[in-house]
XYZ file of C-alpha atoms in Angstrom:
200
model
C 52.410 -36.853 -4.927
C 54.555 -37.611 -1.926
C 58.340 -37.615 -2.236
C 58.359 -40.254 0.532
C 56.700 -42.697 -1.887
C 58.437 -41.718 -5.143
C 62.148 -41.145 -5.637
C 63.325 -37.760 -6.911
C 64.129 -39.379 -10.272
C 60.626 -40.859 -10.545
C 59.044 -37.508 -9.681
C 61.109 -35.909 -12.434
C 59.930 -38.503 -14.956
C 56.284 -38.102 -13.918
C 56.544 -34.330 -14.336
C 58.053 -34.517 -17.839
C 56.043 -34.071 -21.052
C 56.630 -37.705 -22.079
C 56.222 -40.466 -19.517
C 57.447 -43.950 -20.479
C 55.820 -46.653 -18.400
C 54.294 -50.104 -18.517
C 52.500 -52.506 -16.212
C 54.389 -55.317 -14.517
C 52.105 -58.189 -13.524
C 52.859 -60.804 -10.862
C 50.670 -63.915 -10.832
C 51.004 -65.853 -7.583
C 49.734 -69.184 -8.871
C 49.404 -71.999 -6.360
C 52.224 -73.973 -7.984
C 54.567 -71.087 -8.868
C 54.828 -67.308 -9.220
C 54.940 -65.986 -12.802
C 55.721 -62.427 -13.910
C 55.047 -60.662 -17.208
C 55.096 -57.310 -18.976
C 54.135 -56.082 -22.455
C 57.672 -55.625 -23.802
C 59.493 -57.598 -26.497
C 62.128 -59.187 -24.298
C 62.577 -60.334 -20.720
C 62.889 -57.440 -18.268
C 65.039 -57.497 -15.163
C 63.346 -54.934 -12.934
C 64.910 -53.113 -10.009
C 62.952 -55.316 -7.590
C 65.295 -58.156 -8.604
C 62.607 -60.088 -10.502
C 62.544 -61.056 -14.181
C 59.367 -60.368 -16.192
C 58.602 -62.405 -19.328
C 57.523 -60.575 -22.517
C 53.932 -60.481 -23.831
C 55.026 -58.656 -27.041
C 52.207 -56.123 -26.766
C 49.515 -58.809 -26.787
C 48.595 -58.348 -23.118
C 46.094 -55.881 -21.704
C 44.847 -54.749 -18.307
C 41.303 -53.343 -18.151
C 39.385 -51.816 -15.263
C 42.153 -49.977 -13.451
C 41.106 -46.620 -12.092
C 40.737 -44.477 -9.025
C 39.193 -46.562 -6.252
C 35.748 -45.508 -5.090
C 34.978 -44.106 -1.667
C 32.993 -47.154 -0.571
C 33.927 -50.720 0.227
C 32.624 -52.241 -3.005
C 34.638 -55.008 -4.618
C 36.153 -53.669 -7.844
C 37.836 -55.819 -10.454
C 40.391 -55.708 -13.245
C 40.663 -58.090 -16.188
C 44.046 -59.242 -17.475
C 43.922 -60.638 -21.014
C 46.416 -62.220 -23.386
C 45.657 -62.600 -27.099
C 47.208 -65.343 -29.231
C 50.956 -65.127 -28.711
C 53.405 -65.877 -31.580
C 55.133 -69.190 -30.991
C 53.449 -69.517 -27.591
C 56.664 -68.230 -26.001
C 54.672 -67.304 -22.926
C 52.220 -70.065 -22.146
C 51.311 -69.474 -18.501
C 47.717 -68.358 -19.095
C 46.851 -71.455 -21.142
C 48.474 -73.545 -18.441
C 46.348 -71.686 -15.917
C 43.241 -72.559 -17.937
C 44.115 -76.251 -17.770
C 44.667 -75.982 -14.023
C 41.907 -73.686 -12.762
C 42.509 -74.697 -9.150
C 46.033 -73.319 -9.542
C 44.545 -69.875 -10.263
C 41.274 -69.516 -8.379
C 41.528 -67.170 -5.351
C 45.287 -66.737 -5.765
C 46.818 -63.268 -5.622
C 47.789 -61.072 -8.570
C 49.608 -57.731 -8.385
C 49.692 -55.041 -11.063
C 52.501 -52.500 -10.729
C 53.496 -49.449 -12.762
C 57.121 -49.314 -13.893
C 58.685 -46.046 -15.065
C 61.402 -46.102 -17.744
C 64.125 -43.794 -18.967
C 64.387 -42.626 -22.598
C 66.287 -45.794 -23.522
C 63.699 -47.956 -21.724
C 65.738 -48.780 -18.677
C 63.634 -49.260 -15.497
C 63.795 -46.337 -13.080
C 63.104 -47.035 -9.410
C 61.034 -49.864 -8.000
C 57.697 -50.921 -9.537
C 54.778 -48.953 -8.051
C 51.903 -51.272 -6.982
C 48.539 -50.022 -8.269
C 46.314 -53.095 -7.793
C 46.317 -56.308 -5.778
C 43.488 -58.795 -5.794
C 42.190 -62.358 -5.936
C 42.165 -64.119 -9.315
C 38.960 -65.780 -10.517
C 38.814 -68.835 -12.840
C 40.275 -68.013 -16.285
C 38.146 -67.746 -19.428
C 38.775 -68.271 -23.136
C 37.148 -66.287 -25.946
C 37.596 -66.459 -29.715
C 36.925 -63.725 -32.254
C 34.936 -64.331 -35.445
C 36.910 -65.624 -38.415
C 37.246 -63.044 -41.193
C 38.594 -63.140 -44.770
C 41.385 -60.700 -43.967
C 42.570 -62.188 -40.711
C 42.059 -65.402 -38.825
C 40.268 -65.678 -35.531
C 42.117 -64.606 -32.399
C 41.901 -66.649 -29.239
C 42.179 -64.738 -25.973
C 42.617 -65.955 -22.427
C 41.595 -63.640 -19.599
C 41.701 -63.653 -15.822
C 39.499 -61.335 -13.752
C 40.791 -60.298 -10.342
C 38.641 -58.912 -7.525
C 40.166 -56.438 -5.073
C 40.575 -56.975 -1.319
C 36.849 -56.396 -0.651
C 35.988 -59.583 -2.557
C 33.916 -61.886 -0.348
C 33.641 -59.385 2.515
C 29.850 -59.844 2.564
C 30.374 -63.445 3.661
C 31.267 -63.708 7.364
C 34.648 -65.413 7.749
C 35.597 -67.575 10.699
C 35.889 -65.632 13.947
C 32.705 -63.546 13.865
C 30.697 -65.361 16.545
C 28.211 -66.875 14.102
C 26.703 -70.343 14.006
C 28.292 -70.872 10.593
C 31.691 -70.081 12.049
C 31.163 -72.309 15.072
C 29.987 -75.246 12.962
C 33.088 -74.954 10.798
C 35.294 -75.045 13.886
C 33.293 -77.456 16.072
C 30.606 -79.368 14.125
C 27.504 -79.992 16.228
C 28.241 -77.267 18.808
C 25.105 -75.138 19.350
C 26.738 -72.334 21.359
C 26.034 -69.662 18.700
C 22.885 -71.290 17.308
C 20.561 -68.704 18.863
C 22.522 -65.535 18.045
C 20.018 -64.428 15.381
C 17.113 -64.722 17.842
C 18.838 -62.253 20.161
C 18.780 -59.424 17.613
C 16.607 -56.496 18.795
C 15.730 -58.431 21.942
C 15.592 -56.529 25.254
C 17.365 -58.248 28.140
C 16.837 -56.849 31.639
C 19.696 -57.356 34.059
C 19.529 -57.863 36.951
C 16.045 -59.349 36.870
C 14.725 -60.023 40.436
């Protein structure tokens, strides 16, 4: 680990036998930016932002060491039924899917001291594009009621890279910019074609 990225205090915490940490999540919804963590009270982090509590009902799945290729990898952020609905942003997101779809989400790792005070700035570990939220409900049992969960899957920066964006000299790009223009309409026919120049 590089000391240029971590502070000396963070390096000391990471090297200790017990490491206290949690994920800080920033949802950049279209209408507003919301932040959350899995603690029991609001957290004022050293980045100057306040993170609302999920009381241990939140989870982040799919984080891991990125592969060597350029494949789109995803994480899923879920929130089970929250007591009193103190944090209601995911259900709001479900009602306003357009507010979520293709917006950015950042997952950061925050280190804490023994008394759970944040040490250093949050360390970003994932940033990606949110997909439409989903709701699931567990089966009702005699011992406990059903639990409703809301989840948002986020694709990393390689999401959609297989689709050529504007600016790649394709007919699709040209039609989006100038409908009816046929300048790039024959690009595909030029593939593997031999052109002799000059041709007398």
